[in-house]
Amino acid sequence: MRVNEIFYSLQGEGFHTGRAAVFVRLSGCNLVCDFCDTDHASFTEMSEEEIVIETAKYPTSWVVVTGGEPALQLTASLVEKLHAAGKEVAVETNGTRPLPENVDWVTVSPKAAFVGKAGLPVLKKADEVKAVFGEEPLPDDPAYGIEAGHYFLQPCDTGDNERNRAITARCIDYILNHPRWRLSLQTHKMTGIR
């Protein structure tokens, strides 16, 4: 597998904010979003066994497979190997590709509002939907029909403090008027951790 990086930190956003996690960032994505902060070209080839050995170095049982787009590479056999090592497996995906059925937690972050039809999700069930709230108006259904236990809106980080404040204020106003949604802030950026 092409692995961009494996690191240990706290989950910075969504339902599991603050939870210790080993992040397995896989390289490559099928979409191009202007706000993406991942270097998709950089990777190290690793076997599934090497990935499991690396994640086992950390005391948490929570492993987050992310990207790029993890569905391009993630296999049921890697998930099984992580389970055998005592790990729970969460995936953060744009939802445009199917996932192995043995994943423990699925976070879908739909990107169709930013990249058009290429970003329409094929996944229709998830544990949480975490939609990016940007400067453009949201679609009528920011969840794109995905059935989930939790719905989060996350203000887009533009890199400009003034624009970010305006986006966050609009996001809060939207949630006040659409209370199915909850606010998700990128606490890893606020605290200066990875």
mmCIF file of C-alpha atoms in Angstrom:
data_model
loop_
_atom_site.group_PDB
_atom_site.id
_atom_site.type_symbol
_atom_site.label_atom_id
_atom_site.label_comp_id
_atom_site.label_asym_id
_atom_site.label_seq_id
_atom_site.Cartn_x
_atom_site.Cartn_y
_atom_site.Cartn_z
ATOM 1 C CA MET A 1 0.000 0.000 0.000
ATOM 2 C CA ARG A 2 1.084 3.565 -0.612
ATOM 3 C CA VAL A 3 1.280 5.175 2.827
ATOM 4 C CA ASN A 4 1.757 8.922 3.084
ATOM 5 C CA GLU A 5 2.420 8.784 6.840
ATOM 6 C CA ILE A 6 1.552 7.021 10.080
ATOM 7 C CA PHE A 7 1.462 9.128 13.239
ATOM 8 C CA TYR A 8 -0.005 9.220 16.755
ATOM 9 C CA SER A 9 -2.112 12.136 17.932
ATOM 10 C CA LEU A 10 -5.609 13.087 19.072
ATOM 11 C CA GLN A 11 -8.605 13.007 16.773
ATOM 12 C CA GLY A 12 -9.096 16.662 15.965
ATOM 13 C CA GLU A 13 -12.616 16.803 14.523
ATOM 14 C CA GLY A 14 -16.007 15.117 14.421
ATOM 15 C CA PHE A 15 -17.611 12.731 16.897
ATOM 16 C CA HIS A 16 -14.341 11.343 18.298
ATOM 17 C CA THR A 17 -12.666 14.721 18.902
ATOM 18 C CA GLY A 18 -10.033 14.404 21.614
ATOM 19 C CA ARG A 19 -9.631 10.625 21.338
ATOM 20 C CA ALA A 20 -6.099 9.227 21.069
ATOM 21 C CA ALA A 21 -5.630 7.724 17.610
ATOM 22 C CA VAL A 22 -3.049 6.254 15.285
ATOM 23 C CA PHE A 23 -3.548 7.874 11.891
ATOM 24 C CA VAL A 24 -2.719 5.857 8.793
ATOM 25 C CA ARG A 25 -2.772 8.372 5.955
ATOM 26 C CA LEU A 26 -2.893 6.624 2.593
ATOM 27 C CA SER A 27 -1.626 8.455 -0.478
ATOM 28 C CA GLY A 28 -3.723 9.389 -3.495
ATOM 29 C CA CYS A 29 -7.186 10.780 -4.054
ATOM 30 C CA ASN A 30 -9.787 10.643 -6.800
ATOM 31 C CA LEU A 31 -10.855 14.266 -6.189
ATOM 32 C CA VAL A 32 -9.092 17.628 -6.194
ATOM 33 C CA CYS A 33 -10.376 20.034 -3.534
ATOM 34 C CA ASP A 34 -8.887 23.546 -3.312
ATOM 35 C CA PHE A 35 -8.666 23.431 0.491
ATOM 36 C CA CYS A 36 -6.962 20.025 0.778
ATOM 37 C CA ASP A 37 -3.918 19.994 3.083
ATOM 38 C CA THR A 38 -2.530 16.582 2.070
ATOM 39 C CA ASP A 39 0.503 15.913 -0.122
ATOM 40 C CA HIS A 40 -0.915 13.199 -2.395
ATOM 41 C CA ALA A 41 2.345 12.531 -4.256
ATOM 42 C CA SER A 42 4.474 11.489 -1.284
ATOM 43 C CA PHE A 43 4.316 7.869 -0.096
ATOM 44 C CA THR A 44 6.203 4.833 1.132
ATOM 45 C CA GLU A 45 5.215 1.353 -0.048
ATOM 46 C CA MET A 46 4.221 -0.730 2.980
ATOM 47 C CA SER A 47 2.748 -4.200 3.314
ATOM 48 C CA GLU A 48 -0.360 -4.743 5.412
ATOM 49 C CA GLU A 49 1.819 -6.506 7.989
ATOM 50 C CA GLU A 50 4.175 -3.500 8.191
ATOM 51 C CA ILE A 51 1.205 -1.173 8.721
ATOM 52 C CA VAL A 52 -0.084 -3.355 11.563
ATOM 53 C CA ILE A 53 3.374 -3.491 13.178
ATOM 54 C CA GLU A 54 3.660 0.298 13.010
ATOM 55 C CA THR A 55 0.197 0.910 14.526
ATOM 56 C CA ALA A 56 0.936 -1.593 17.314
ATOM 57 C CA LYS A 57 3.712 0.687 18.603
ATOM 58 C CA TYR A 58 1.093 3.006 20.127
ATOM 59 C CA PRO A 59 -1.082 2.353 23.210
ATOM 60 C CA THR A 60 -4.469 3.273 21.695
ATOM 61 C CA SER A 61 -6.830 0.765 20.131
ATOM 62 C CA TRP A 62 -8.257 3.429 17.756
ATOM 63 C CA VAL A 63 -6.803 3.494 14.227
ATOM 64 C CA VAL A 64 -8.035 6.102 11.746
ATOM 65 C CA VAL A 65 -7.412 5.311 8.087
ATOM 66 C CA THR A 66 -7.535 8.526 6.112
ATOM 67 C CA GLY A 67 -6.039 10.090 3.019
ATOM 68 C CA GLY A 68 -6.207 11.289 0.334
ATOM 69 C CA GLU A 69 -9.017 8.857 -0.282
ATOM 70 C CA PRO A 70 -8.507 5.642 1.695
ATOM 71 C CA ALA A 71 -11.167 3.700 -0.252
ATOM 72 C CA LEU A 72 -8.773 3.614 -3.211
ATOM 73 C CA GLN A 73 -6.500 1.203 -1.309
ATOM 74 C CA LEU A 74 -8.086 -0.037 1.926
ATOM 75 C CA THR A 75 -8.718 -3.790 1.980
ATOM 76 C CA ALA A 76 -10.831 -6.029 4.186
ATOM 77 C CA SER A 77 -7.685 -8.050 4.896
ATOM 78 C CA LEU A 78 -5.886 -5.029 6.399
ATOM 79 C CA VAL A 79 -8.925 -4.324 8.577
ATOM 80 C CA GLU A 80 -8.954 -7.989 9.685
ATOM 81 C CA LYS A 81 -5.246 -7.836 10.544
ATOM 82 C CA LEU A 82 -5.765 -4.652 12.583
ATOM 83 C CA HIS A 83 -8.705 -6.282 14.390
ATOM 84 C CA ALA A 84 -6.514 -9.313 15.170
ATOM 85 C CA ALA A 85 -3.988 -6.896 16.704
ATOM 86 C CA GLY A 86 -6.704 -5.508 19.013
ATOM 87 C CA LYS A 87 -7.438 -2.358 17.027
ATOM 88 C CA GLU A 88 -10.714 -0.704 16.046
ATOM 89 C CA VAL A 89 -10.685 0.745 12.541
ATOM 90 C CA ALA A 90 -12.243 4.069 11.594
ATOM 91 C CA VAL A 91 -12.190 5.447 8.055
ATOM 92 C CA GLU A 92 -12.487 9.049 6.891
ATOM 93 C CA THR A 93 -13.678 9.031 3.277
ATOM 94 C CA ASN A 94 -15.236 11.312 0.680
ATOM 95 C CA GLY A 95 -17.790 8.537 0.150
ATOM 96 C CA THR A 96 -17.337 8.212 -3.604
ATOM 97 C CA ARG A 97 -16.055 4.612 -3.426
ATOM 98 C CA PRO A 98 -17.250 1.535 -1.547
ATOM 99 C CA LEU A 99 -15.453 0.477 1.630
ATOM 100 C CA PRO A 100 -14.750 -2.939 3.142
ATOM 101 C CA GLU A 101 -17.747 -4.005 5.223
ATOM 102 C CA ASN A 102 -15.667 -4.856 8.309
ATOM 103 C CA VAL A 103 -14.731 -1.237 9.137
ATOM 104 C CA ASP A 104 -15.865 -0.237 12.659
ATOM 105 C CA TRP A 105 -16.606 3.481 12.122
ATOM 106 C CA VAL A 106 -17.227 5.371 8.883
ATOM 107 C CA THR A 107 -16.982 9.133 8.567
ATOM 108 C CA VAL A 108 -18.125 10.486 5.207
ATOM 109 C CA SER A 109 -17.074 13.986 4.243
ATOM 110 C CA PRO A 110 -18.979 14.721 1.011
ATOM 111 C CA LYS A 111 -17.141 16.948 -1.459
ATOM 112 C CA ALA A 112 -19.672 17.300 -4.313
ATOM 113 C CA ALA A 113 -20.310 20.939 -3.370
ATOM 114 C CA PHE A 114 -16.661 21.650 -4.226
ATOM 115 C CA VAL A 115 -15.903 19.285 -7.118
ATOM 116 C CA GLY A 116 -19.285 18.646 -8.760
ATOM 117 C CA LYS A 117 -20.718 15.306 -9.841
ATOM 118 C CA ALA A 118 -17.365 13.518 -9.520
ATOM 119 C CA GLY A 119 -17.706 13.978 -5.781
ATOM 120 C CA LEU A 120 -21.208 12.565 -5.356
ATOM 121 C CA PRO A 121 -21.158 9.925 -2.609
ATOM 122 C CA VAL A 122 -22.021 6.305 -3.390
ATOM 123 C CA LEU A 123 -22.035 5.412 0.308
ATOM 124 C CA LYS A 124 -25.536 5.862 1.707
ATOM 125 C CA LYS A 125 -24.876 4.845 5.335
ATOM 126 C CA ALA A 126 -22.216 6.066 7.746
ATOM 127 C CA ASP A 127 -21.658 6.565 11.434
ATOM 128 C CA GLU A 128 -21.145 10.268 10.877
ATOM 129 C CA VAL A 129 -21.312 12.818 8.097
ATOM 130 C CA LYS A 130 -18.817 15.650 8.389
ATOM 131 C CA ALA A 131 -19.573 18.236 5.708
ATOM 132 C CA VAL A 132 -17.249 21.139 4.969
ATOM 133 C CA PHE A 133 -18.967 24.519 5.308
ATOM 134 C CA GLY A 134 -17.323 26.977 2.924
ATOM 135 C CA GLU A 135 -17.979 30.353 1.378
ATOM 136 C CA GLU A 136 -20.396 29.017 -1.232
ATOM 137 C CA PRO A 137 -24.004 28.244 -0.286
ATOM 138 C CA LEU A 138 -24.642 24.700 0.907
ATOM 139 C CA PRO A 139 -26.630 22.331 -1.299
ATOM 140 C CA ASP A 140 -30.223 21.677 -0.248
ATOM 141 C CA ASP A 141 -29.049 18.468 1.440
ATOM 142 C CA PRO A 142 -25.457 18.822 2.707
ATOM 143 C CA ALA A 143 -25.563 15.114 3.698
ATOM 144 C CA TYR A 144 -26.473 14.028 0.140
ATOM 145 C CA GLY A 145 -29.002 11.532 1.457
ATOM 146 C CA ILE A 146 -26.487 9.679 3.634
ATOM 147 C CA GLU A 147 -28.117 8.058 6.654
ATOM 148 C CA ALA A 148 -25.914 8.594 9.713
ATOM 149 C CA GLY A 149 -26.055 8.672 13.481
ATOM 150 C CA HIS A 150 -24.311 12.055 13.650
ATOM 151 C CA TYR A 151 -24.174 15.085 11.362
ATOM 152 C CA PHE A 152 -21.412 17.692 11.636
ATOM 153 C CA LEU A 153 -20.631 20.882 9.762
ATOM 154 C CA GLN A 154 -17.013 21.969 9.767
ATOM 155 C CA PRO A 155 -16.033 25.511 8.817
ATOM 156 C CA CYS A 156 -13.522 25.480 5.961
ATOM 157 C CA ASP A 157 -10.048 26.727 6.848
ATOM 158 C CA THR A 158 -9.101 29.158 4.081
ATOM 159 C CA GLY A 159 -5.822 30.176 5.702
ATOM 160 C CA ASP A 160 -7.184 33.711 6.162
ATOM 161 C CA ASN A 161 -8.365 34.581 9.695
ATOM 162 C CA GLU A 162 -10.957 37.146 8.599
ATOM 163 C CA ARG A 163 -12.523 34.826 6.036
ATOM 164 C CA ASN A 164 -12.440 31.959 8.552
ATOM 165 C CA ARG A 165 -14.305 34.038 11.148
ATOM 166 C CA ALA A 166 -17.002 34.910 8.587
ATOM 167 C CA ILE A 167 -17.369 31.280 7.501
ATOM 168 C CA THR A 168 -17.588 30.088 11.122
ATOM 169 C CA ALA A 169 -20.247 32.711 11.954
ATOM 170 C CA ARG A 170 -22.327 31.633 8.934
ATOM 171 C CA CYS A 171 -21.858 27.981 9.884
ATOM 172 C CA ILE A 172 -23.102 28.627 13.432
ATOM 173 C CA ASP A 173 -26.113 30.513 12.068
ATOM 174 C CA TYR A 174 -26.884 27.624 9.707
ATOM 175 C CA ILE A 175 -26.760 25.115 12.581
ATOM 176 C CA LEU A 176 -29.048 27.276 14.716
ATOM 177 C CA ASN A 177 -31.567 27.112 11.866
ATOM 178 C CA HIS A 178 -30.908 23.426 11.054
ATOM 179 C CA PRO A 179 -30.411 21.742 14.472
ATOM 180 C CA ARG A 180 -29.845 18.254 13.035
ATOM 181 C CA TRP A 181 -26.280 19.475 12.452
ATOM 182 C CA ARG A 182 -23.573 19.994 15.073
ATOM 183 C CA LEU A 183 -20.460 22.154 14.873
ATOM 184 C CA SER A 184 -17.103 20.437 14.335
ATOM 185 C CA LEU A 185 -13.998 22.576 14.752
ATOM 186 C CA GLN A 186 -10.510 21.506 13.712
ATOM 187 C CA THR A 187 -9.166 21.341 17.264
ATOM 188 C CA HIS A 188 -5.842 19.876 16.124
ATOM 189 C CA LYS A 189 -5.146 23.172 14.333
ATOM 190 C CA MET A 190 -6.323 25.186 17.339
ATOM 191 C CA THR A 191 -4.056 23.281 19.734
ATOM 192 C CA GLY A 192 -1.067 23.017 17.390
ATOM 193 C CA ILE A 193 -0.978 19.223 17.256
ATOM 194 C CA ARG A 194 -0.968 17.027 14.154
#
